[in-house]
PDB file of C-alpha atoms and ligand atoms in Angstrom:
ATOM      1  CA  MET A   1       0.000   0.000   0.000  1.00 48.00           C
ATOM      2  CA  THR A   2       1.440   3.353  -0.964  1.00 49.00           C
ATOM      3  CA  ILE A   3       0.493   6.743   0.290  1.00 54.00           C
ATOM      4  CA  LYS A   4       0.150   9.126  -2.544  1.00 55.00           C
ATOM      5  CA  PRO A   5       2.093  12.341  -1.928  1.00 53.00           C
ATOM      6  CA  PRO A   6      -0.239  15.296  -1.703  1.00 53.00           C
ATOM      7  CA  SER A   7      -0.666  17.234  -4.868  1.00 58.00           C
ATOM      8  CA  SER A   8       1.054  20.596  -5.116  1.00 58.00           C
ATOM      9  CA  GLU A   9      -2.360  22.329  -4.969  1.00 61.00           C
ATOM     10  CA  LEU A  10      -3.164  20.548  -1.725  1.00 58.00           C
ATOM     11  CA  ARG A  11       0.276  21.312  -0.255  1.00 62.00           C
ATOM     12  CA  HIS A  12      -0.156  24.940  -1.196  1.00 65.00           C
ATOM     13  CA  GLY A  13      -3.619  24.976   0.348  1.00 59.00           C
ATOM     14  CA  LEU A  14      -2.392  23.433   3.606  1.00 58.00           C
ATOM     15  CA  ARG A  15       0.460  25.884   3.857  1.00 64.00           C
ATOM     16  CA  ALA A  16      -1.958  28.788   3.328  1.00 60.00           C
ATOM     17  CA  LEU A  17      -4.255  27.363   5.983  1.00 59.00           C
ATOM     18  CA  ALA A  18      -1.361  27.020   8.467  1.00 58.00           C
ATOM     19  CA  THR A  19      -0.271  30.586   7.771  1.00 53.00           C
ATOM     20  CA  ALA A  20      -3.821  31.831   8.325  1.00 55.00           C
ATOM     21  CA  CYS A  21      -4.072  29.934  11.622  1.00 50.00           C
ATOM     22  CA  ALA A  22      -0.758  31.348  12.833  1.00 51.00           C
ATOM     23  CA  ALA A  23      -1.836  34.871  11.878  1.00 48.00           C
ATOM     24  CA  LEU A  24      -5.086  34.382  13.736  1.00 50.00           C
ATOM     25  CA  LEU A  25      -3.250  33.218  16.855  1.00 48.00           C
ATOM     26  CA  ILE A  26      -0.744  36.056  16.772  1.00 46.00           C
ATOM     27  CA  GLY A  27      -3.498  38.526  16.007  1.00 43.00           C
ATOM     28  CA  SER A  28      -5.651  37.427  18.905  1.00 43.00           C
ATOM     29  CA  THR A  29      -2.716  37.616  21.312  1.00 46.00           C
ATOM     30  CA  ALA A  30      -1.717  41.082  20.172  1.00 48.00           C
ATOM     31  CA  HIS A  31      -5.219  42.502  20.495  1.00 51.00           C
ATOM     32  CA  ALA A  32      -6.405  40.600  23.538  1.00 65.00           C
ATOM     33  CA  GLN A  33      -7.852  42.873  26.167  1.00 75.00           C
ATOM     34  CA  ASN A  34      -6.638  41.188  29.294  1.00 84.00           C
ATOM     35  CA  LEU A  35      -8.701  43.098  31.811  1.00 94.00           C
ATOM     36  CA  ASP A  36     -12.286  44.274  32.041  1.00 95.00           C
ATOM     37  CA  VAL A  37     -12.164  47.265  34.369  1.00 97.00           C
ATOM     38  CA  THR A  38     -15.295  49.040  35.576  1.00 97.00           C
ATOM     39  CA  THR A  39     -14.989  52.573  36.929  1.00 97.00           C
ATOM     40  CA  SER A  40     -17.580  54.892  38.430  1.00 97.00           C
ATOM     41  CA  PHE A  41     -17.269  58.170  36.484  1.00 98.00           C
ATOM     42  CA  SER A  42     -15.852  59.558  33.244  1.00 98.00           C
ATOM     43  CA  ILE A  43     -12.734  61.299  34.611  1.00 98.00           C
ATOM     44  CA  LEU A  44     -11.582  58.128  36.374  1.00 98.00           C
ATOM     45  CA  GLY A  45     -12.452  56.073  33.279  1.00 98.00           C
ATOM     46  CA  ASP A  46     -10.042  58.209  31.257  1.00 98.00           C
ATOM     47  CA  LEU A  47      -7.244  57.824  33.827  1.00 98.00           C
ATOM     48  CA  VAL A  48      -7.594  54.016  33.803  1.00 98.00           C
ATOM     49  CA  THR A  49      -7.595  54.066  29.988  1.00 98.00           C
ATOM     50  CA  GLN A  50      -4.366  56.121  29.952  1.00 98.00           C
ATOM     51  CA  VAL A  51      -2.581  53.536  32.104  1.00 98.00           C
ATOM     52  CA  GLY A  52      -4.284  50.432  30.718  1.00 98.00           C
ATOM     53  CA  GLY A  53      -3.806  51.228  27.035  1.00 97.00           C
ATOM     54  CA  GLU A  54      -4.789  48.445  24.664  1.00 96.00           C
ATOM     55  CA  ARG A  55      -4.668  45.713  27.276  1.00 97.00           C
ATOM     56  CA  VAL A  56      -7.633  47.055  29.217  1.00 97.00           C
ATOM     57  CA  LYS A  57     -11.283  47.448  28.331  1.00 96.00           C
ATOM     58  CA  VAL A  58     -12.773  50.210  30.458  1.00 97.00           C
ATOM     59  CA  HIS A  59     -16.452  50.452  31.282  1.00 96.00           C
ATOM     60  CA  THR A  60     -17.684  53.617  33.017  1.00 96.00           C
ATOM     61  CA  LEU A  61     -21.060  53.955  34.728  1.00 96.00           C
ATOM     62  CA  VAL A  62     -21.554  57.721  34.971  1.00 97.00           C
ATOM     63  CA  GLY A  63     -20.815  59.175  31.567  1.00 96.00           C
ATOM     64  CA  ALA A  64     -19.866  62.553  30.092  1.00 97.00           C
ATOM     65  CA  ASP A  65     -21.677  65.619  31.497  1.00 96.00           C
ATOM     66  CA  GLU A  66     -23.480  63.403  34.041  1.00 95.00           C
ATOM     67  CA  ASP A  67     -23.561  64.004  37.790  1.00 94.00           C
ATOM     68  CA  ALA A  68     -22.136  61.128  39.836  1.00 94.00           C
ATOM     69  CA  HIS A  69     -23.537  62.621  43.066  1.00 89.00           C
ATOM     70  CA  ALA A  70     -27.085  62.028  41.802  1.00 84.00           C
ATOM     71  CA  PHE A  71     -26.479  58.712  40.040  1.00 91.00           C
ATOM     72  CA  GLN A  72     -29.273  56.153  40.348  1.00 90.00           C
ATOM     73  CA  PRO A  73     -27.960  52.696  39.381  1.00 91.00           C
ATOM     74  CA  ARG A  74     -30.158  50.346  37.344  1.00 90.00           C
ATOM     75  CA  PRO A  75     -30.304  46.577  37.998  1.00 87.00           C
ATOM     76  CA  SER A  76     -28.308  46.026  34.799  1.00 89.00           C
ATOM     77  CA  ASP A  77     -25.505  48.163  36.292  1.00 92.00           C
ATOM     78  CA  ALA A  78     -25.146  45.722  39.222  1.00 92.00           C
ATOM     79  CA  ARG A  79     -24.782  42.819  36.796  1.00 90.00           C
ATOM     80  CA  SER A  80     -22.263  44.724  34.717  1.00 88.00           C
ATOM     81  CA  VAL A  81     -20.143  45.807  37.710  1.00 93.00           C
ATOM     82  CA  GLY A  82     -20.434  42.325  39.236  1.00 92.00           C
ATOM     83  CA  GLY A  83     -18.893  40.810  36.110  1.00 91.00           C
ATOM     84  CA  ALA A  84     -15.864  43.132  36.046  1.00 94.00           C
ATOM     85  CA  THR A  85     -12.348  41.720  36.491  1.00 95.00           C
ATOM     86  CA  LEU A  86     -11.391  44.837  38.415  1.00 97.00           C
ATOM     87  CA  VAL A  87     -13.398  47.670  39.973  1.00 98.00           C
ATOM     88  CA  VAL A  88     -11.781  51.093  40.411  1.00 98.00           C
ATOM     89  CA  VAL A  89     -13.442  53.895  42.398  1.00 98.00           C
ATOM     90  CA  ASN A  90     -12.485  57.437  43.391  1.00 98.00           C
ATOM     91  CA  GLY A  91     -13.202  56.900  47.081  1.00 97.00           C
ATOM     92  CA  LEU A  92     -13.546  59.680  49.711  1.00 96.00           C
ATOM     93  CA  GLY A  93     -17.310  59.095  49.725  1.00 94.00           C
ATOM     94  CA  PHE A  94     -17.791  60.220  46.117  1.00 95.00           C
ATOM     95  CA  ASP A  95     -18.857  56.851  44.730  1.00 95.00           C
ATOM     96  CA  ASP A  96     -19.732  54.607  47.672  1.00 94.00           C
ATOM     97  CA  TRP A  97     -22.759  53.469  45.638  1.00 94.00           C
ATOM     98  CA  MET A  98     -20.289  51.776  43.299  1.00 95.00           C
ATOM     99  CA  VAL A  99     -18.888  49.596  46.076  1.00 94.00           C
ATOM    100  CA  ARG A 100     -22.424  48.529  47.118  1.00 93.00           C
ATOM    101  CA  LEU A 101     -23.305  47.901  43.474  1.00 95.00           C
ATOM    102  CA  ALA A 102     -20.226  45.726  42.890  1.00 95.00           C
ATOM    103  CA  ARG A 103     -20.947  43.587  45.957  1.00 93.00           C
ATOM    104  CA  SER A 104     -24.644  43.187  45.124  1.00 93.00           C
ATOM    105  CA  GLY A 105     -23.661  42.224  41.569  1.00 94.00           C
ATOM    106  CA  GLY A 106     -21.433  39.437  42.945  1.00 95.00           C
ATOM    107  CA  TYR A 107     -18.026  41.074  42.521  1.00 96.00           C
ATOM    108  CA  LYS A 108     -15.593  39.321  44.862  1.00 94.00           C
ATOM    109  CA  GLY A 109     -12.352  41.099  43.975  1.00 95.00           C
ATOM    110  CA  GLU A 110     -10.546  44.059  45.438  1.00 94.00           C
ATOM    111  CA  VAL A 111     -12.135  47.491  45.023  1.00 97.00           C
ATOM    112  CA  VAL A 112      -9.250  49.761  44.053  1.00 98.00           C
ATOM    113  CA  VAL A 113      -9.452  53.250  45.585  1.00 98.00           C
ATOM    114  CA  ALA A 114      -7.643  55.531  43.136  1.00 98.00           C
ATOM    115  CA  SER A 115      -7.307  58.400  45.625  1.00 98.00           C
ATOM    116  CA  ALA A 116      -5.617  56.257  48.312  1.00 98.00           C
ATOM    117  CA  GLY A 117      -2.729  58.062  49.972  1.00 98.00           C
ATOM    118  CA  ILE A 118      -3.545  61.641  48.935  1.00 98.00           C
ATOM    119  CA  ASP A 119      -3.532  64.507  51.416  1.00 96.00           C
ATOM    120  CA  THR A 120      -7.297  64.837  51.904  1.00 97.00           C
ATOM    121  CA  LEU A 121      -9.048  68.146  52.271  1.00 95.00           C
ATOM    122  CA  GLY A 122     -11.603  68.466  55.038  1.00 90.00           C
ATOM    123  CA  MET A 123     -14.628  70.705  54.821  1.00 76.00           C
ATOM    124  CA  THR A 124     -15.269  73.115  57.646  1.00 53.00           C
ATOM    125  CA  LYS A 125     -18.838  73.306  58.935  1.00 45.00           C
ATOM    126  CA  ASP A 126     -19.151  76.698  57.283  1.00 44.00           C
ATOM    127  CA  ASP A 127     -18.410  75.294  53.821  1.00 46.00           C
ATOM    128  CA  HIS A 128     -21.075  72.655  53.848  1.00 41.00           C
ATOM    129  CA  GLY A 129     -23.392  73.604  56.696  1.00 38.00           C
ATOM    130  CA  HIS A 130     -26.465  73.382  54.477  1.00 37.00           C
ATOM    131  CA  ASP A 131     -25.396  70.316  52.588  1.00 41.00           C
ATOM    132  CA  HIS A 132     -27.798  67.406  52.763  1.00 35.00           C
ATOM    133  CA  GLY A 133     -25.801  65.257  50.375  1.00 42.00           C
ATOM    134  CA  HIS A 134     -24.115  61.977  51.107  1.00 41.00           C
ATOM    135  CA  HIS A 135     -20.564  63.097  51.569  1.00 47.00           C
ATOM    136  CA  HIS A 136     -18.146  61.054  53.544  1.00 47.00           C
ATOM    137  CA  GLU A 137     -17.561  61.519  57.254  1.00 47.00           C
ATOM    138  CA  GLU A 138     -14.133  60.793  58.618  1.00 47.00           C
ATOM    139  CA  ALA A 139     -13.685  59.084  61.962  1.00 45.00           C
ATOM    140  CA  ASN A 140     -13.259  62.457  63.645  1.00 52.00           C
ATOM    141  CA  GLY A 141     -16.644  63.570  62.290  1.00 54.00           C
ATOM    142  CA  LYS A 142     -15.148  65.965  59.770  1.00 64.00           C
ATOM    143  CA  ALA A 143     -16.475  65.741  56.212  1.00 83.00           C
ATOM    144  CA  VAL A 144     -13.949  64.999  53.465  1.00 93.00           C
ATOM    145  CA  ASP A 145     -14.032  66.741  50.085  1.00 95.00           C
ATOM    146  CA  PRO A 146     -14.021  63.978  47.437  1.00 96.00           C
ATOM    147  CA  HIS A 147     -13.055  66.148  44.395  1.00 97.00           C
ATOM    148  CA  ALA A 148      -9.348  65.315  44.694  1.00 98.00           C
ATOM    149  CA  TRP A 149      -8.820  65.035  40.902  1.00 98.00           C
ATOM    150  CA  GLN A 150      -9.000  68.834  40.627  1.00 98.00           C
ATOM    151  CA  ASP A 151      -5.393  68.956  41.926  1.00 98.00           C
ATOM    152  CA  VAL A 152      -3.054  67.524  39.275  1.00 98.00           C
ATOM    153  CA  GLY A 153      -0.609  66.529  42.016  1.00 98.00           C
ATOM    154  CA  ASN A 154      -3.256  64.195  43.418  1.00 98.00           C
ATOM    155  CA  VAL A 155      -3.882  62.674  39.994  1.00 98.00           C
ATOM    156  CA  ARG A 156      -0.210  61.701  39.816  1.00 98.00           C
ATOM    157  CA  ARG A 157      -0.978  59.558  42.869  1.00 98.00           C
ATOM    158  CA  TYR A 158      -4.155  58.216  41.207  1.00 98.00           C
ATOM    159  CA  ILE A 159      -2.039  57.118  38.220  1.00 98.00           C
ATOM    160  CA  ALA A 160       0.539  55.357  40.414  1.00 98.00           C
ATOM    161  CA  ASN A 161      -2.260  53.573  42.308  1.00 98.00           C
ATOM    162  CA  ILE A 162      -3.985  52.523  39.076  1.00 98.00           C
ATOM    163  CA  ALA A 163      -0.691  51.237  37.593  1.00 98.00           C
ATOM    164  CA  ASP A 164      -0.036  49.170  40.751  1.00 98.00           C
ATOM    165  CA  ALA A 165      -3.553  47.712  40.667  1.00 98.00           C
ATOM    166  CA  LEU A 166      -3.472  46.828  36.960  1.00 98.00           C
ATOM    167  CA  ALA A 167      -0.006  45.267  37.292  1.00 98.00           C
ATOM    168  CA  LYS A 168      -1.237  43.146  40.197  1.00 97.00           C
ATOM    169  CA  ALA A 169      -4.356  42.015  38.317  1.00 97.00           C
ATOM    170  CA  ASP A 170      -2.485  41.387  35.050  1.00 96.00           C
ATOM    171  CA  PRO A 171       1.225  40.748  35.827  1.00 96.00           C
ATOM    172  CA  ALA A 172       2.027  40.035  32.156  1.00 96.00           C
ATOM    173  CA  GLY A 173       1.147  43.647  31.395  1.00 97.00           C
ATOM    174  CA  ALA A 174       3.066  45.179  34.306  1.00 97.00           C
ATOM    175  CA  THR A 175       5.845  46.600  32.118  1.00 98.00           C
ATOM    176  CA  ALA A 176       3.346  48.167  29.734  1.00 98.00           C
ATOM    177  CA  TYR A 177       1.309  49.688  32.580  1.00 98.00           C
ATOM    178  CA  ARG A 178       4.404  51.170  34.224  1.00 98.00           C
ATOM    179  CA  ALA A 179       5.569  52.632  30.905  1.00 98.00           C
ATOM    180  CA  ASN A 180       2.140  54.161  30.211  1.00 98.00           C
ATOM    181  CA  ALA A 181       1.974  55.574  33.730  1.00 98.00           C
ATOM    182  CA  GLU A 182       5.440  57.088  33.440  1.00 98.00           C
ATOM    183  CA  ARG A 183       4.640  58.725  30.092  1.00 98.00           C
ATOM    184  CA  TYR A 184       1.364  60.114  31.417  1.00 98.00           C
ATOM    185  CA  ASP A 185       2.991  61.317  34.629  1.00 98.00           C
ATOM    186  CA  GLY A 186       5.282  63.495  32.500  1.00 98.00           C
ATOM    187  CA  GLU A 187       2.204  65.093  30.918  1.00 98.00           C
ATOM    188  CA  LEU A 188       0.672  65.657  34.348  1.00 98.00           C
ATOM    189  CA  GLN A 189       3.821  67.387  35.605  1.00 98.00           C
ATOM    190  CA  ALA A 190       3.793  69.716  32.591  1.00 98.00           C
ATOM    191  CA  LEU A 191       0.091  70.480  33.135  1.00 98.00           C
ATOM    192  CA  ASP A 192       0.628  71.154  36.831  1.00 98.00           C
ATOM    193  CA  ALA A 193       3.451  73.601  36.068  1.00 98.00           C
ATOM    194  CA  GLU A 194       1.301  75.360  33.447  1.00 98.00           C
ATOM    195  CA  ILE A 195      -1.616  75.868  35.856  1.00 98.00           C
ATOM    196  CA  ARG A 196       0.717  77.097  38.604  1.00 98.00           C
ATOM    197  CA  ALA A 197       2.431  79.606  36.289  1.00 97.00           C
ATOM    198  CA  THR A 198      -0.939  80.924  35.041  1.00 97.00           C
ATOM    199  CA  PHE A 199      -2.272  81.753  38.491  1.00 96.00           C
ATOM    200  CA  GLU A 200       1.036  83.058  39.828  1.00 96.00           C
ATOM    201  CA  ALA A 201       0.837  85.634  37.033  1.00 95.00           C
ATOM    202  CA  LEU A 202      -2.582  86.854  38.235  1.00 95.00           C
ATOM    203  CA  PRO A 203      -2.920  89.322  41.127  1.00 94.00           C
ATOM    204  CA  ALA A 204      -4.265  87.606  44.251  1.00 92.00           C
ATOM    205  CA  GLU A 205      -7.364  89.842  44.406  1.00 91.00           C
ATOM    206  CA  ARG A 206      -8.490  88.529  41.009  1.00 92.00           C
ATOM    207  CA  ARG A 207      -8.075  84.861  41.951  1.00 95.00           C
ATOM    208  CA  LYS A 208     -11.634  84.562  43.275  1.00 94.00           C
ATOM    209  CA  VAL A 209     -14.378  82.523  41.716  1.00 93.00           C
ATOM    210  CA  VAL A 210     -17.966  81.439  42.346  1.00 94.00           C
ATOM    211  CA  SER A 211     -19.074  78.065  40.979  1.00 93.00           C
ATOM    212  CA  SER A 212     -22.221  75.963  41.462  1.00 90.00           C
ATOM    213  CA  HIS A 213     -21.038  73.410  44.014  1.00 91.00           C
ATOM    214  CA  ALA A 214     -17.902  73.091  46.137  1.00 92.00           C
ATOM    215  CA  ALA A 215     -15.989  70.981  43.612  1.00 95.00           C
ATOM    216  CA  PHE A 216     -12.814  73.060  43.423  1.00 96.00           C
ATOM    217  CA  GLY A 217     -11.452  72.975  46.965  1.00 96.00           C
ATOM    218  CA  TYR A 218      -8.380  70.954  45.940  1.00 97.00           C
ATOM    219  CA  PHE A 219      -7.832  73.163  42.895  1.00 98.00           C
ATOM    220  CA  GLY A 220      -8.003  76.239  45.128  1.00 97.00           C
ATOM    221  CA  ARG A 221      -5.551  74.794  47.640  1.00 97.00           C
ATOM    222  CA  ALA A 222      -3.055  73.686  44.986  1.00 98.00           C
ATOM    223  CA  TYR A 223      -3.110  76.772  42.754  1.00 98.00           C
ATOM    224  CA  GLY A 224      -4.027  79.617  45.084  1.00 96.00           C
ATOM    225  CA  VAL A 225      -7.535  80.386  43.839  1.00 96.00           C
ATOM    226  CA  ARG A 226     -10.424  81.138  46.188  1.00 94.00           C
ATOM    227  CA  PHE A 227     -13.638  79.298  45.253  1.00 94.00           C
ATOM    228  CA  LEU A 228     -17.024  80.136  46.744  1.00 93.00           C
ATOM    229  CA  SER A 229     -20.194  78.190  46.063  1.00 91.00           C
ATOM    230  CA  PRO A 230     -23.850  78.202  47.092  1.00 89.00           C
ATOM    231  CA  VAL A 231     -23.962  74.388  47.339  1.00 85.00           C
ATOM    232  CA  GLY A 232     -21.665  72.143  49.399  1.00 84.00           C
ATOM    233  CA  VAL A 233     -19.425  69.315  48.244  1.00 82.00           C
ATOM    234  CA  SER A 234     -22.385  67.220  47.131  1.00 82.00           C
ATOM    235  CA  ASN A 235     -24.082  68.553  44.026  1.00 79.00           C
ATOM    236  CA  ASN A 236     -27.547  67.139  44.749  1.00 74.00           C
ATOM    237  CA  ALA A 237     -28.282  69.394  47.705  1.00 76.00           C
ATOM    238  CA  GLU A 238     -30.563  72.425  47.754  1.00 80.00           C
ATOM    239  CA  PRO A 239     -28.958  75.680  48.851  1.00 86.00           C
ATOM    240  CA  THR A 240     -30.880  77.675  51.445  1.00 86.00           C
ATOM    241  CA  ALA A 241     -32.167  81.180  50.708  1.00 88.00           C
ATOM    242  CA  GLN A 242     -29.971  82.583  53.509  1.00 88.00           C
ATOM    243  CA  GLY A 243     -26.949  80.765  52.109  1.00 87.00           C
ATOM    244  CA  VAL A 244     -27.472  82.254  48.652  1.00 90.00           C
ATOM    245  CA  ALA A 245     -28.095  85.747  50.054  1.00 91.00           C
ATOM    246  CA  ARG A 246     -24.915  85.514  52.149  1.00 90.00           C
ATOM    247  CA  LEU A 247     -22.906  84.400  49.107  1.00 91.00           C
ATOM    248  CA  ILE A 248     -24.212  87.338  47.034  1.00 93.00           C
ATOM    249  CA  ARG A 249     -23.229  89.794  49.799  1.00 92.00           C
ATOM    250  CA  GLN A 250     -19.774  88.219  49.993  1.00 90.00           C
ATOM    251  CA  LEU A 251     -19.398  88.294  46.220  1.00 91.00           C
ATOM    252  CA  LYS A 252     -20.127  92.035  46.113  1.00 91.00           C
ATOM    253  CA  ALA A 253     -17.985  92.847  49.167  1.00 91.00           C
ATOM    254  CA  GLU A 254     -14.974  90.970  47.785  1.00 89.00           C
ATOM    255  CA  ASN A 255     -15.387  92.067  44.155  1.00 89.00           C
ATOM    256  CA  VAL A 256     -15.377  88.493  42.847  1.00 91.00           C
ATOM    257  CA  PRO A 257     -14.737  88.976  39.102  1.00 89.00           C
ATOM    258  CA  ALA A 258     -16.820  86.109  37.710  1.00 93.00           C
ATOM    259  CA  VAL A 259     -19.269  83.298  38.405  1.00 95.00           C
ATOM    260  CA  PHE A 260     -19.134  79.962  36.600  1.00 95.00           C
ATOM    261  CA  ILE A 261     -21.639  77.381  35.444  1.00 94.00           C
ATOM    262  CA  GLU A 262     -20.621  73.712  35.824  1.00 94.00           C
ATOM    263  CA  ASN A 263     -21.217  71.053  33.214  1.00 94.00           C
ATOM    264  CA  VAL A 264     -22.904  68.782  35.786  1.00 92.00           C
ATOM    265  CA  ALA A 265     -25.084  71.420  37.458  1.00 90.00           C
ATOM    266  CA  ASP A 266     -28.339  73.222  36.714  1.00 88.00           C
ATOM    267  CA  PRO A 267     -27.297  76.721  35.498  1.00 90.00           C
ATOM    268  CA  ARG A 268     -30.346  78.514  36.957  1.00 91.00           C
ATOM    269  CA  LEU A 269     -28.851  79.068  40.415  1.00 90.00           C
ATOM    270  CA  ILE A 270     -25.697  80.654  38.979  1.00 92.00           C
ATOM    271  CA  GLU A 271     -27.877  82.766  36.660  1.00 92.00           C
ATOM    272  CA  ARG A 272     -29.809  84.033  39.688  1.00 91.00           C
ATOM    273  CA  ILE A 273     -26.593  84.847  41.561  1.00 92.00           C
ATOM    274  CA  ARG A 274     -25.287  86.639  38.486  1.00 92.00           C
ATOM    275  CA  SER A 275     -28.404  88.773  38.066  1.00 92.00           C
ATOM    276  CA  GLU A 276     -28.562  89.672  41.761  1.00 91.00           C
ATOM    277  CA  SER A 277     -24.853  90.411  42.163  1.00 90.00           C
ATOM    278  CA  GLY A 278     -24.002  91.944  38.820  1.00 89.00           C
ATOM    279  CA  ALA A 279     -20.995  89.598  38.401  1.00 90.00           C
ATOM    280  CA  ARG A 280     -20.159  88.237  34.954  1.00 92.00           C
ATOM    281  CA  VAL A 281     -20.660  84.609  33.941  1.00 93.00           C
ATOM    282  CA  GLY A 282     -17.136  83.507  33.077  1.00 95.00           C
ATOM    283  CA  GLY A 283     -18.154  80.332  31.253  1.00 95.00           C
ATOM    284  CA  THR A 284     -18.562  76.654  32.027  1.00 96.00           C
ATOM    285  CA  LEU A 285     -16.177  74.708  34.259  1.00 97.00           C
ATOM    286  CA  TYR A 286     -15.859  70.924  34.090  1.00 98.00           C
ATOM    287  CA  SER A 287     -16.028  69.788  37.681  1.00 97.00           C
ATOM    288  CA  ASP A 288     -17.133  66.165  38.100  1.00 97.00           C
ATOM    289  CA  ALA A 289     -17.384  64.860  34.515  1.00 98.00           C
ATOM    290  CA  LEU A 290     -15.698  65.101  31.134  1.00 98.00           C
ATOM    291  CA  SER A 291     -17.490  66.590  28.139  1.00 98.00           C
ATOM    292  CA  LYS A 292     -18.693  64.415  25.274  1.00 98.00           C
ATOM    293  CA  ALA A 293     -15.999  63.378  22.767  1.00 97.00           C
ATOM    294  CA  ASP A 294     -16.694  66.386  20.499  1.00 97.00           C
ATOM    295  CA  GLY A 295     -16.656  68.891  23.408  1.00 98.00           C
ATOM    296  CA  PRO A 296     -13.721  70.851  24.858  1.00 98.00           C
ATOM    297  CA  ALA A 297     -12.979  68.378  27.691  1.00 98.00           C
ATOM    298  CA  PRO A 298     -13.064  64.817  26.315  1.00 98.00           C
ATOM    299  CA  ASN A 299     -10.202  63.626  28.579  1.00 98.00           C
ATOM    300  CA  TYR A 300      -8.599  64.700  31.857  1.00 98.00           C
ATOM    301  CA  LEU A 301      -5.705  66.696  30.372  1.00 98.00           C
ATOM    302  CA  GLN A 302      -8.005  68.588  28.013  1.00 98.00           C
ATOM    303  CA  MET A 303     -10.552  69.104  30.779  1.00 98.00           C
ATOM    304  CA  MET A 304      -7.981  70.775  33.043  1.00 98.00           C
ATOM    305  CA  ARG A 305      -6.700  72.930  30.152  1.00 98.00           C
ATOM    306  CA  ALA A 306     -10.268  73.911  29.184  1.00 98.00           C
ATOM    307  CA  ASN A 307     -10.952  74.968  32.794  1.00 98.00           C
ATOM    308  CA  LEU A 308      -7.632  76.824  32.918  1.00 98.00           C
ATOM    309  CA  ASP A 309      -8.446  78.756  29.707  1.00 97.00           C
ATOM    310  CA  THR A 310     -11.936  79.606  30.976  1.00 97.00           C
ATOM    311  CA  LEU A 311     -10.626  80.822  34.342  1.00 97.00           C
ATOM    312  CA  ARG A 312      -7.706  82.746  32.824  1.00 96.00           C
ATOM    313  CA  ASN A 313      -9.939  84.539  30.305  1.00 95.00           C
ATOM    314  CA  ALA A 314     -12.494  85.517  32.938  1.00 94.00           C
ATOM    315  CA  LEU A 315     -10.062  86.503  35.693  1.00 93.00           C
ATOM    316  CA  SER A 316      -7.382  88.328  33.722  1.00 88.00           C
ATOM    317  CA  GLY A 317      -9.714  90.621  31.746  1.00 72.00           C
ATOM    318  CA  GLY A 318     -10.912  93.951  33.125  1.00 53.00           C
ATOM    319  CA  SER A 319     -14.070  93.722  35.216  1.00 44.00           C
TER     320      SER A 319
HETATM  321 ZN1   ZN B 401     -19.131  67.185  42.976  1.00 97.63          ZN
END
């Protein structure tokens, strides 16, 4: 019995098939997304994407221009968070609902707190006295401001924490995550220096701002700008009439150059403050969410530069 050698057509066909299989294997390895990461809000989603690169698929619950303070999860959100390989939150009481959601959805892994290790900013009673929102209380009873991402120095810590967490969850990608984090950290340092230089060039008496809710405490501390707001650290609280009247008096007494709308807040309150105080509306600040992809703040770096441009234009011009 003899085995007939395969015809040249067949040999050619087999070789082509083998090549195709190899390409498919290589292709699937190169494009595999090793981690499914779920994050709470758009700014954090961007930071995880910057570190994760192509290895990580990021799912974000509270999207562009949406308010995470007022987020109402749907049952499908619990299932989606429960199925994540890794859950990353801001912490500091901003997105505690995410931790509850992950657990109720069956998530058993570690919940990574991106803000871990930052120098937190407490709120004095005066800053949030009328705030009925669900901000975090520290052990000493002092409320903590969760908006830590508004200080670029803090975000450098976020990036280091995210890189550590991704490397732990996906050790094969550790080198890539560290390289991405290092590259991005360079961009953060440049941004931080740019913001600092901009405000140092402005006279101190012009570095005063009114915005909807107290989202810029960390920004103010880092860059020497005084922020006043009618609403406390949690955006879904109603300001009192006395609180608004007091703010308007303060605004006039201190010659605050401009008031600002926020992308996540109802503009009517700021409009009322503007009409009663005579201050100018300086534009829209991005506080707790990115803009949509075609807006001026589709990622963290662009968001901070958009806010910087808006503040610089409003505060440096004549009043
Ligand atoms: Zn907020």
